[in-house]
């Protein structure tokens, strides 16, 4: 599929467009994970430190499925079936695990001070990272025979990186970029529909606004919170599998960085706001890509954190966040 | 105001044990050179982390500001000590002036972070301090012309006291010197606790609005707490760098270290100095002394293979830490030795 317009394009513009594609793809992945932070914060005001590490376990489950079922050898249309299987498997796993964590660890602390809840989340995060380390030590071929538990693991190339604009083109859009969009956009639409128009979504908005009043209206608050954890976990599961396919490598510590990016995105967009998380995710993805490309990759994490700090100092409600409540 | 009797008793017992361990360990090593294990070297880390956690205790325990970036100030202290003492730089100070200068530089760093962030509360302050910690690490790693990047600055000189030369072979003098520094820090914190700023911090923690109404300069007092905490963290960093004769790589001062300090404060009891000491002994003693010893013993006896991730006790550390934190928050959120006077002053458990 040769593109005629490509020839007249200046190299600078082509480079910029490439960064744009990479930024948008990563941004969509970050947005998926950011929704998990923003939903939980919107409802129970908890910075869910464990969210990134929960996603890590989803990625390890996906790699285990690949090893157990031999999905790495599936080709052609079957490769897409394999990807679907991984996405659904990881999403279901993360949803169930996040629900279980809420049930076992956070639910007993509903009336406790916020710090207690936050420290619990940090504790859960430690447990999940350690479990991911152990998981990487399982004696399977995909984990390097289990001898190097802490080493990064290769994620098989299920989706090719051929350029859809033709190998001549200086601008590169790969099936991986399409995969990101094909997973993210429908999920966003579905989530918007769910929050706006379903009974559960209405309950969620009610609980976020005022849990006591919501429970007086007959809403089962614990069930709604549990559902939010499930939905956030599921989106994180989708996001992390796409991340693993896109970047080709996973490690037990990946949740920290990925989680930080996603959390920054959630804050940038206005924590508690779903469209804000998506906007923030895209902006952080673009920022990362531009910083990698035009600055130096080694400064990128600092750039992201400086943006986070500046946003918090000058506009703590974020770009789309409406309210900054101080509960006394 | 006096601490309750029980807490005083714990403190003296800790000090007695700390004084007695090195001779006992030395005696054990004389009796059984093959089987004995050197505790004294690793135990210095307990002392260093205790200083760090006491710094965090001022910020989080006394004043109630959640701080997730203490490791950054530890790094500032360590690198200040490194640059001021190492032979490749022009300063070449000796231990004591460098230690004092590190504390001063840490204070300045604390004020620099504190100034723009004082308006933030709760979670947002926590995130800003976390971000600051990451930025400091990246800066130290990337400015490799000055900081030697991931190599770390080395070699660094040890402490100097008249009439004795420290060497890395013999950990016992370091241990007693660091114990002395820790005792001074504890005495300082005790005096600070019920001083004018200490009472202001408590008032801010209990109810910031009320404190403001009572005429307490909230911003200035918060800055003071930030600066004092940063100074102690920087001292801990300088102690660490001197002990290792190297600053180590910037990743040694990562988020895990900040969180470890927070865990010490929370497990011990927020705002309770004795609690923090107990927390440091429990957490660091477990993670940096007992687990490596267990790992060494298991390996020496050939019971587990190095390749097996489950066989190395060090790999269980964060699983156990995490479970302890979760269970503590569920069943004893006030910590092992809660701060008694503060709870009474607040009229409720914090």
XYZ file of C-alpha atoms in Angstrom:
678
model
C 0.000 0.000 0.000
C 2.379 2.750 -1.161
C 1.485 6.277 -0.263
C 2.111 8.903 -2.897
C 1.989 11.819 -0.498
C 4.826 10.371 1.513
C 7.521 11.409 -0.919
C 6.931 15.109 -0.478
C 7.009 14.904 3.294
C 9.907 16.504 5.100
C 11.922 14.172 7.352
C 11.190 16.322 10.380
C 7.465 16.018 9.846
C 7.743 12.254 9.342
C 9.676 11.919 12.597
C 7.116 14.014 14.392
C 4.251 11.900 13.016
C 6.007 8.748 14.185
C 6.341 10.136 17.690
C 2.691 11.114 17.503
C 1.630 7.564 16.642
C 3.770 6.061 19.392
C 2.540 8.657 21.863
C -1.115 8.116 21.060
C -0.797 4.332 21.246
C 0.982 4.440 24.590
C -1.416 7.130 25.709
C -4.423 4.905 25.091
C -2.795 2.125 27.104
C -2.051 4.539 29.938
C -5.641 5.779 29.793
C -7.004 2.253 30.250
C -4.945 1.803 33.407
C -5.622 5.357 34.599
C -9.353 4.653 34.670
C -8.722 2.086 37.393
C -7.107 4.759 39.577
C -9.674 7.405 38.909
C -12.722 5.189 39.495
C -11.474 4.001 42.867
C -10.411 7.491 43.913
C -13.691 8.975 42.775
C -15.636 6.583 44.957
C -13.603 5.922 48.098
C -10.822 8.554 47.881
C -8.093 5.945 47.916
C -4.929 6.268 45.853
C -4.857 2.624 44.928
C -1.129 2.009 45.056
C -1.640 -1.642 44.207
C -3.340 -1.015 40.865
C -0.189 -1.052 38.755
C 1.015 -4.237 40.413
C -2.372 -5.847 39.941
C -1.924 -5.195 36.233
C 1.538 -6.782 36.393
C -0.053 -10.012 37.569
C -2.451 -9.790 34.611
C 0.526 -9.643 32.266
C 2.110 -12.640 33.977
C -1.144 -14.569 33.623
C -1.171 -13.745 29.909
C 2.380 -15.031 29.502
C 1.468 -18.172 31.442
C -1.481 -18.772 29.117
C 0.839 -18.356 26.148
C 3.218 -20.917 27.605
C 0.543 -23.385 28.659
C -1.512 -23.305 25.465
C 1.309 -22.671 23.025
C -0.363 -19.512 21.792
C 2.937 -18.165 20.506
C 2.733 -20.605 17.549
C -0.749 -19.608 16.452
C -0.586 -17.654 13.235
C -2.784 -15.777 10.805
C -6.345 -15.289 12.030
C -5.562 -17.639 14.904
C -3.066 -15.133 16.238
C -5.904 -12.643 16.621
C -7.926 -15.345 18.384
C -4.978 -15.859 20.718
C -4.792 -12.142 21.452
C -8.521 -12.057 22.208
C -8.127 -14.998 24.541
C -5.272 -13.261 26.386
C -7.184 -10.004 26.678
C -10.296 -11.678 28.049
C -8.302 -13.960 30.353
C -6.207 -11.187 31.871
C -9.175 -8.835 32.205
C -11.285 -11.469 33.960
C -8.392 -12.385 36.234
C -7.601 -8.792 37.199
C -11.281 -8.019 37.752
C -11.718 -11.004 40.067
C -8.468 -10.306 41.905
C -9.252 -6.616 42.400
C -12.716 -7.470 43.672
C -11.205 -10.005 46.051
C -8.637 -7.517 47.355
C -11.356 -4.976 48.017
C -13.458 -7.586 49.755
C -10.642 -8.879 51.960
C -8.519 -5.786 52.639
C -10.365 -2.529 51.962
C -13.957 -3.315 52.862
C -13.250 -3.834 56.596
C -11.674 -0.350 56.633
C -14.534 1.644 55.117
C -14.897 3.872 58.178
C -11.167 4.023 58.981
C -8.984 7.120 58.389
C -7.707 7.616 54.849
C -4.106 6.995 55.855
C -5.000 3.531 57.137
C -6.512 2.690 53.785
C -3.531 4.093 51.888
C -1.039 2.083 53.929
C -3.126 -1.032 53.344
C -2.913 -0.369 49.601
C 0.872 -0.025 49.892
C 0.963 -3.347 51.744
C -1.121 -5.018 49.035
C 1.215 -3.553 46.449
C 4.214 -5.180 48.198
C 2.421 -8.522 48.300
C 1.501 -8.359 44.602
C 5.031 -7.390 43.499
C 6.442 -10.275 45.508
C 3.892 -12.672 44.020
C 4.862 -11.470 40.539
C 8.515 -12.180 41.389
C 7.592 -15.719 42.457
C 5.392 -16.146 39.400
C 8.374 -15.335 37.198
C 10.256 -18.173 38.901
C 7.813 -20.870 37.816
C 9.549 -23.621 35.850
C 8.035 -22.789 32.467
C 9.825 -22.155 29.229
C 8.235 -18.722 28.766
C 9.732 -17.673 32.107
C 13.234 -18.721 31.106
C 12.872 -22.114 32.807
C 12.317 -20.390 36.134
C 15.991 -19.778 36.772
C 15.938 -16.012 36.486
C 12.814 -15.000 38.304
C 13.635 -11.301 38.486
C 14.785 -10.907 34.876
C 12.460 -9.253 32.332
C 10.514 -11.786 30.262
C 10.102 -11.683 26.501
C 6.515 -11.419 25.407
C 6.070 -13.305 22.108
C 5.373 -11.373 18.924
C 1.720 -12.189 18.494
C 1.018 -9.088 16.425
C 3.473 -8.192 13.661
C 5.237 -4.852 13.375
C 5.007 -4.534 9.592
C 4.280 -1.040 8.403
C 0.740 -0.783 7.066
C 1.686 2.255 5.002
C 4.195 0.171 3.100
C 7.811 -0.517 3.885
C 8.860 2.545 1.857
C 6.950 4.967 4.005
C 8.791 7.043 6.512
C 5.739 7.173 8.739
C 5.010 3.897 10.451
C 1.651 2.619 11.576
C 1.718 -1.029 12.557
C -0.970 -3.608 13.334
C 0.038 -3.096 16.958
C -1.127 0.500 16.842
C -4.389 -0.723 15.349
C -4.718 -3.316 18.092
C -4.360 -0.613 20.742
C -7.078 1.469 19.144
C -9.305 -1.549 18.479
C -9.158 -2.543 22.136
C -9.272 0.879 23.753
C -11.927 2.764 21.817
C -14.770 0.199 22.179
C -13.956 -0.161 25.875
C -14.216 3.598 26.337
C -17.560 3.668 24.584
C -18.814 0.729 26.639
C -17.649 2.337 29.873
C -19.287 5.648 29.049
C -22.529 3.828 28.273
C -22.270 1.860 31.488
C -21.666 4.866 33.698
C -24.242 7.088 31.992
C -27.157 4.846 31.215
C -27.204 1.697 33.331
C -28.565 1.210 36.790
C -25.103 0.285 38.071
C -23.604 3.419 36.578
C -26.212 5.606 38.203
C -25.518 3.936 41.538
C -21.809 4.488 41.061
C -22.282 8.166 40.451
C -24.563 8.399 43.450
C -22.063 6.671 45.747
C -19.249 8.885 44.469
C -21.301 11.955 45.283
C -22.439 10.952 48.739
C -22.149 7.399 50.076
C -24.442 7.959 53.042
C -27.219 9.465 51.011
C -26.796 6.745 48.407
C -27.180 4.026 50.997
C -30.273 5.770 52.377
C -31.741 5.594 48.873
C -31.377 1.832 49.036
C -28.131 1.500 47.093
C -25.889 -1.316 48.286
C -22.732 0.785 48.653
C -20.342 -2.118 49.188
C -21.618 -3.841 46.066
C -21.147 -0.703 44.018
C -17.606 -0.186 45.321
C -16.838 -3.837 44.574
C -18.152 -3.362 41.040
C -15.913 -0.315 40.573
C -12.896 -2.344 41.619
C -13.930 -5.076 39.150
C -14.356 -2.670 36.252
C -11.084 -0.871 37.040
C -9.277 -4.208 37.304
C -10.730 -5.472 34.028
C -9.665 -2.343 32.134
C -6.221 -2.624 33.724
C -6.045 -6.240 32.527
C -6.926 -5.223 28.965
C -4.452 -2.365 29.149
C -1.522 -4.373 30.424
C -1.895 -7.157 27.828
C -1.933 -4.563 25.075
C 1.092 -2.952 26.745
C 2.921 -6.293 26.814
C 2.169 -6.987 23.154
C 3.101 -3.438 22.170
C 6.391 -3.363 24.065
C 7.366 -7.032 23.835
C 8.632 -7.413 27.386
C 7.264 -7.704 30.910
C 8.871 -7.730 34.343
C 7.687 -8.047 37.900
C 8.479 -4.385 38.526
C 6.648 -3.038 35.476
C 3.615 -2.106 37.553
C 5.425 0.662 39.376
C 6.400 2.749 36.346
C 3.265 1.957 34.374
C 1.164 2.663 37.418
C 2.950 5.977 38.025
C 2.329 7.085 34.448
C -1.302 6.094 34.708
C -1.733 7.758 38.058
C -0.127 10.951 36.738
C -2.556 10.802 33.845
C -5.483 10.444 36.212
C -4.354 13.433 38.264
C -3.600 15.500 35.167
C -7.062 14.896 33.791
C -8.678 15.530 37.140
C -8.841 12.573 39.475
C -12.324 11.161 39.744
C -13.210 12.146 36.192
C -13.419 9.388 33.563
C -13.018 11.598 30.472
C -10.206 13.303 32.394
C -8.368 9.993 32.790
C -8.577 9.375 29.041
C -7.429 12.886 28.167
C -4.665 12.700 30.769
C -3.549 9.317 29.449
C -3.280 10.585 25.888
C -1.393 13.695 27.029
C 1.051 11.702 29.148
C 1.599 9.255 26.289
C 2.342 12.119 23.912
C 4.541 13.851 26.463
C 6.550 10.684 26.983
C 6.976 10.096 23.270
C 8.024 13.700 22.582
C 10.403 13.689 25.540
C 11.915 10.385 24.380
C 12.295 11.754 20.887
C 13.299 15.379 21.274
C 14.833 15.372 24.735
C 16.587 12.325 26.071
C 14.844 9.116 27.100
C 16.704 9.106 30.399
C 14.999 12.354 31.426
C 11.499 11.204 30.500
C 10.437 9.936 33.946
C 11.534 13.247 35.472
C 9.600 15.198 32.858
C 6.457 13.226 33.690
C 6.901 13.810 37.409
C 7.625 17.511 36.957
C 4.380 17.838 35.010
C 2.594 15.984 37.789
C 4.015 18.295 40.455
C 3.234 21.445 38.468
C -0.332 20.298 37.880
C -0.810 19.510 41.544
C 0.580 22.858 42.664
C -1.137 25.119 40.146
C -4.282 23.266 39.201
C -4.917 20.498 41.741
C -8.331 19.732 40.288
C -6.689 18.733 36.995
C -7.808 19.650 33.487
C -11.345 18.284 33.629
C -11.845 17.780 37.356
C -14.654 19.896 38.688
C -14.498 19.511 42.382
C -11.748 19.533 44.990
C -13.519 18.519 48.097
C -11.975 18.713 51.508
C -13.828 16.364 53.756
C -13.523 17.517 57.354
C 5.245 16.284 79.687
C 6.565 12.882 80.721
C 6.272 9.730 78.717
C 4.397 6.898 80.358
C 6.495 4.535 82.440
C 6.110 1.578 80.085
C 7.646 3.460 77.166
C 10.610 4.675 79.203
C 11.289 1.121 80.253
C 11.286 -0.075 76.637
C 13.711 2.642 75.665
C 16.271 1.758 78.364
C 15.952 -1.922 77.518
C 16.655 -1.193 73.850
C 19.713 0.855 74.763
C 21.019 -1.860 77.116
C 20.557 -4.506 74.426
C 22.211 -2.284 71.825
C 25.224 -1.788 74.111
C 25.496 -5.454 75.006
C 25.184 -7.052 71.569
C 28.682 -6.306 70.177
C 30.651 -7.839 73.092
C 28.387 -10.895 73.076
C 28.756 -11.236 69.336
C 32.526 -10.796 69.619
C 32.670 -13.473 72.301
C 30.596 -15.843 70.173
C 32.894 -15.310 67.197
C 35.915 -16.089 69.394
C 34.339 -19.281 70.715
C 32.984 -20.590 67.428
C 34.810 -18.913 64.522
C 33.294 -21.225 61.925
C 29.649 -21.174 62.918
C 29.241 -17.656 64.299
C 27.617 -14.868 62.372
C 28.602 -11.215 62.506
C 25.547 -9.226 63.588
C 27.308 -6.004 64.365
C 28.033 -4.909 60.802
C 24.463 -5.379 59.544
C 23.033 -3.912 62.758
C 24.533 -0.542 61.823
C 21.802 -0.355 59.195
C 19.195 -0.565 61.952
C 20.783 2.519 63.532
C 20.872 4.408 60.223
C 17.270 3.573 59.393
C 16.250 4.585 62.890
C 17.689 8.069 62.267
C 15.891 8.217 58.901
C 12.601 7.075 60.423
C 12.904 9.568 63.277
C 13.185 12.273 60.614
C 10.044 11.000 58.896
C 8.398 10.782 62.290
C 8.717 14.547 62.676
C 6.977 15.145 59.351
C 4.382 12.378 59.363
C 4.106 11.409 63.007
C 4.261 14.795 64.721
C 2.822 17.045 62.017
C 0.619 14.583 60.136
C 1.986 15.327 56.647
C 2.246 12.133 54.622
C 5.718 12.107 53.077
C 6.672 9.476 50.509
C 10.030 10.877 49.434
C 12.325 10.651 52.457
C 14.836 8.622 50.472
C 15.472 11.690 48.320
C 16.802 13.607 51.312
C 18.814 10.583 52.344
C 20.315 10.643 48.845
C 20.995 14.371 49.131
C 22.822 13.749 52.398
C 24.805 10.828 51.015
C 25.852 12.679 47.871
C 26.658 15.843 49.814
C 28.869 13.762 52.075
C 30.413 12.083 49.041
C 31.171 15.296 47.171
C 32.507 17.004 50.283
C 34.826 14.183 51.300
C 35.890 12.242 48.222
C 39.432 12.783 46.988
C 38.334 13.505 43.405
C 36.607 16.721 44.482
C 38.324 19.865 45.790
C 36.630 20.004 49.208
C 38.004 16.942 50.997
C 36.454 17.609 54.357
C 36.686 15.067 57.135
C 33.789 13.152 58.673
C 32.370 15.579 61.223
C 32.329 18.792 59.198
C 30.991 16.836 56.215
C 28.255 15.320 58.379
C 27.224 18.763 59.587
C 27.338 20.199 56.068
C 25.230 17.290 54.771
C 22.595 18.005 57.392
C 22.611 21.660 56.366
C 22.287 20.859 52.672
C 19.490 18.430 53.491
C 17.707 21.189 55.381
C 17.971 23.500 52.386
C 16.641 20.751 50.106
C 13.752 20.217 52.513
C 12.885 23.913 52.436
C 13.130 23.959 48.640
C 10.607 21.142 48.354
C 8.513 22.457 51.200
C 8.038 26.016 49.952
C 5.893 25.326 46.899
C 4.013 22.373 48.372
C 2.816 23.665 51.716
C -0.599 24.574 50.367
C -1.204 20.950 49.373
C -2.868 18.548 51.699
C -3.111 14.854 52.317
C -2.838 12.678 49.261
C -1.613 15.416 46.961
C 1.314 16.260 49.212
C 2.144 12.555 49.359
C 2.233 12.341 45.576
C 4.368 15.452 45.204
C 6.914 14.113 47.676
C 6.899 10.790 45.827
C 7.521 12.571 42.532
C 10.298 14.618 44.104
C 11.959 11.390 45.245
C 11.911 10.015 41.709
C 13.233 13.255 40.220
C 16.155 13.385 42.659
C 17.092 9.828 41.743
C 16.977 10.608 38.026
C 18.981 13.792 38.440
C 21.676 11.986 40.425
C 21.805 9.246 37.813
C 21.828 11.523 34.782
C 24.211 14.241 35.936
C 27.026 11.749 35.733
C 29.681 14.411 35.204
C 29.191 15.405 38.823
C 27.756 12.346 40.525
C 29.526 9.521 38.631
C 26.103 8.192 37.559
C 25.401 4.611 38.552
C 28.986 4.124 39.784
C 28.363 6.172 42.883
C 31.006 8.366 44.469
C 33.822 6.410 46.067
C 36.016 5.804 47.921
C 34.757 7.797 50.863
C 36.565 8.161 54.175
C 35.228 6.726 57.405
C 34.632 8.643 60.612
C 37.534 10.091 62.571
C 37.792 10.269 66.323
C 40.966 11.229 68.195
C 43.166 8.257 68.922
C 41.404 5.715 66.726
C 41.405 4.991 63.007
C 38.247 3.387 61.642
C 38.619 0.540 59.205
C 35.980 -1.423 57.397
C 37.259 -4.708 58.826
C 36.081 -3.932 62.308
C 32.438 -2.903 62.516
C 32.286 -2.489 66.285
C 33.644 1.097 66.577
C 31.325 2.244 63.771
C 28.464 0.621 65.549
C 29.109 2.440 68.817
C 29.724 5.728 67.043
C 26.433 5.394 65.114
C 24.670 4.344 68.293
C 25.985 7.532 69.895
C 24.668 9.626 66.995
C 21.298 7.871 67.269
C 21.129 8.553 71.014
C 21.809 12.239 70.346
C 19.083 12.273 67.683
C 16.628 10.596 70.062
C 17.402 13.127 72.796
C 16.961 15.924 70.263
C 13.609 14.546 69.081
C 12.453 14.159 72.688
C 13.227 17.796 73.377
C 11.578 18.855 70.158
C 8.440 16.833 70.865
C 6.968 19.107 73.539
C 8.836 22.285 72.598
C 6.962 25.217 71.098
C 7.241 23.930 67.502
C 6.467 20.402 68.694
C 3.185 21.517 70.258
C 2.399 23.556 67.165
C 2.947 20.457 65.007
C 0.626 18.429 67.191
C -2.004 21.155 66.951
C -1.669 21.193 63.155
C -1.979 17.433 62.986
C -5.077 17.317 65.140
C -6.885 20.176 63.403
C -5.148 22.522 61.029
C -7.994 25.016 60.903
C -8.204 25.264 64.672
C -4.427 25.658 64.884
C -4.562 28.527 62.414
C -7.344 30.153 64.425
C -5.218 29.913 67.564
C -2.553 31.995 65.877
C -0.103 29.241 64.963
C 1.828 30.183 61.810
C 0.859 26.970 60.036
C 2.958 27.351 56.909
C 6.098 28.297 58.812
C 5.671 25.453 61.279
C 5.088 22.931 58.500
C 8.221 24.167 56.739
C 10.130 23.764 59.976
C 8.935 20.173 60.307
C 9.893 19.482 56.700
C 13.344 20.974 57.221
C 13.969 19.086 60.464
C 12.894 15.799 58.889
C 15.061 16.401 55.845
C 18.058 17.222 58.042
C 17.756 13.895 59.894
C 17.298 12.013 56.621
C 20.424 13.694 55.246
C 22.374 12.688 58.353
C 21.194 9.122 57.824
C 22.364 9.349 54.211
C 25.796 10.622 55.211
C 26.073 7.809 57.778
C 25.159 5.266 55.099
C 27.677 6.676 52.596
C 30.424 6.709 55.198
C 29.653 3.138 56.253
C 29.669 1.809 52.679
C 32.666 4.050 51.753
C 30.538 4.893 48.702
C 27.330 6.706 47.966
C 26.217 3.642 46.068
C 24.104 4.054 42.966
C 21.148 6.458 42.984
C 18.739 3.518 42.843
C 19.792 2.700 46.420
C 17.634 5.636 47.486
C 14.466 4.644 45.701
C 10.806 4.576 46.568
C 11.251 1.326 48.499
C 13.497 3.101 51.002
C 10.959 5.884 51.520
C 8.238 3.310 52.005
C 10.401 1.311 54.379
C 10.850 4.423 56.525
C 7.100 4.969 56.457
C 6.490 1.352 57.458
C 8.862 1.759 60.413
C 6.953 4.816 61.620
C 3.562 3.212 61.132
C 4.429 -0.168 62.588
C 6.142 1.477 65.548
C 3.401 4.004 66.183
C 3.002 7.374 64.479
C 4.595 10.134 66.493
C 5.994 7.811 69.142
C 9.781 8.049 69.327
C 10.123 4.802 71.250
C 7.710 3.216 68.797
C 9.867 4.270 65.874
C 12.933 2.720 67.536
C 11.047 -0.526 68.098
C 9.774 -0.374 64.525
C 13.303 0.083 63.167
C 14.611 -2.857 65.177
C 11.710 -5.042 64.077
C 11.601 -4.141 60.375
C 15.278 -3.562 59.533
C 16.449 -6.191 61.970
C 14.203 -8.629 60.163
C 14.912 -7.506 56.593
C 18.618 -6.615 56.702
C 19.933 -8.793 59.516
C 17.828 -11.917 60.031
C 16.830 -12.693 56.444
C 20.369 -12.428 54.999
C 21.651 -14.498 57.908
C 19.019 -17.146 57.269
C 19.862 -17.065 53.571
C 23.562 -17.484 54.332
C 22.943 -20.384 56.677
C 20.634 -22.169 54.226
C 23.140 -21.790 51.465
C 26.122 -22.806 53.578
C 24.352 -26.028 54.448
C 23.395 -26.605 50.807
C 19.701 -26.804 51.619
C 18.488 -24.635 48.767
C 19.783 -23.834 45.328
C 20.594 -20.261 44.424
C 18.599 -20.539 41.196
C 15.336 -21.270 42.959
C 13.526 -18.028 43.640
C 11.532 -19.517 46.494
C 14.602 -20.833 48.277
C 16.153 -17.461 49.043
C 14.575 -15.992 52.179
C 15.408 -12.459 50.964
C 12.848 -12.910 48.208
C 10.061 -13.270 50.768
C 10.777 -9.898 52.327
C 8.132 -7.788 50.610
C 5.481 -10.480 50.854
C 5.962 -10.537 54.619
C 6.216 -6.718 54.874
C 3.055 -6.338 52.852
C 1.093 -8.819 54.937
C 2.352 -7.212 58.154
C 1.227 -3.779 56.958
C -2.193 -5.026 55.906
C -2.740 -6.919 59.151
C -1.439 -4.021 61.257
C -3.820 -1.593 59.589
C -6.675 -3.995 60.165
C -6.036 -4.956 63.766
C -3.671 -2.420 65.316
C -3.642 0.757 63.207
C -2.170 2.835 66.031
C 1.108 0.871 65.869
C 3.002 -1.251 68.366
C 3.745 1.545 70.857
C 1.343 4.415 70.199
C 2.181 7.936 71.284
C 0.327 8.152 74.579
C 0.424 11.876 75.350
C -0.668 12.875 71.874
C -3.767 10.712 71.881
C -4.786 12.274 75.175
C -4.124 15.770 73.875
C -6.148 15.065 70.755
C -9.007 13.690 72.821
C -9.270 10.748 70.451
C -7.074 8.107 68.939
C -5.395 9.547 65.820
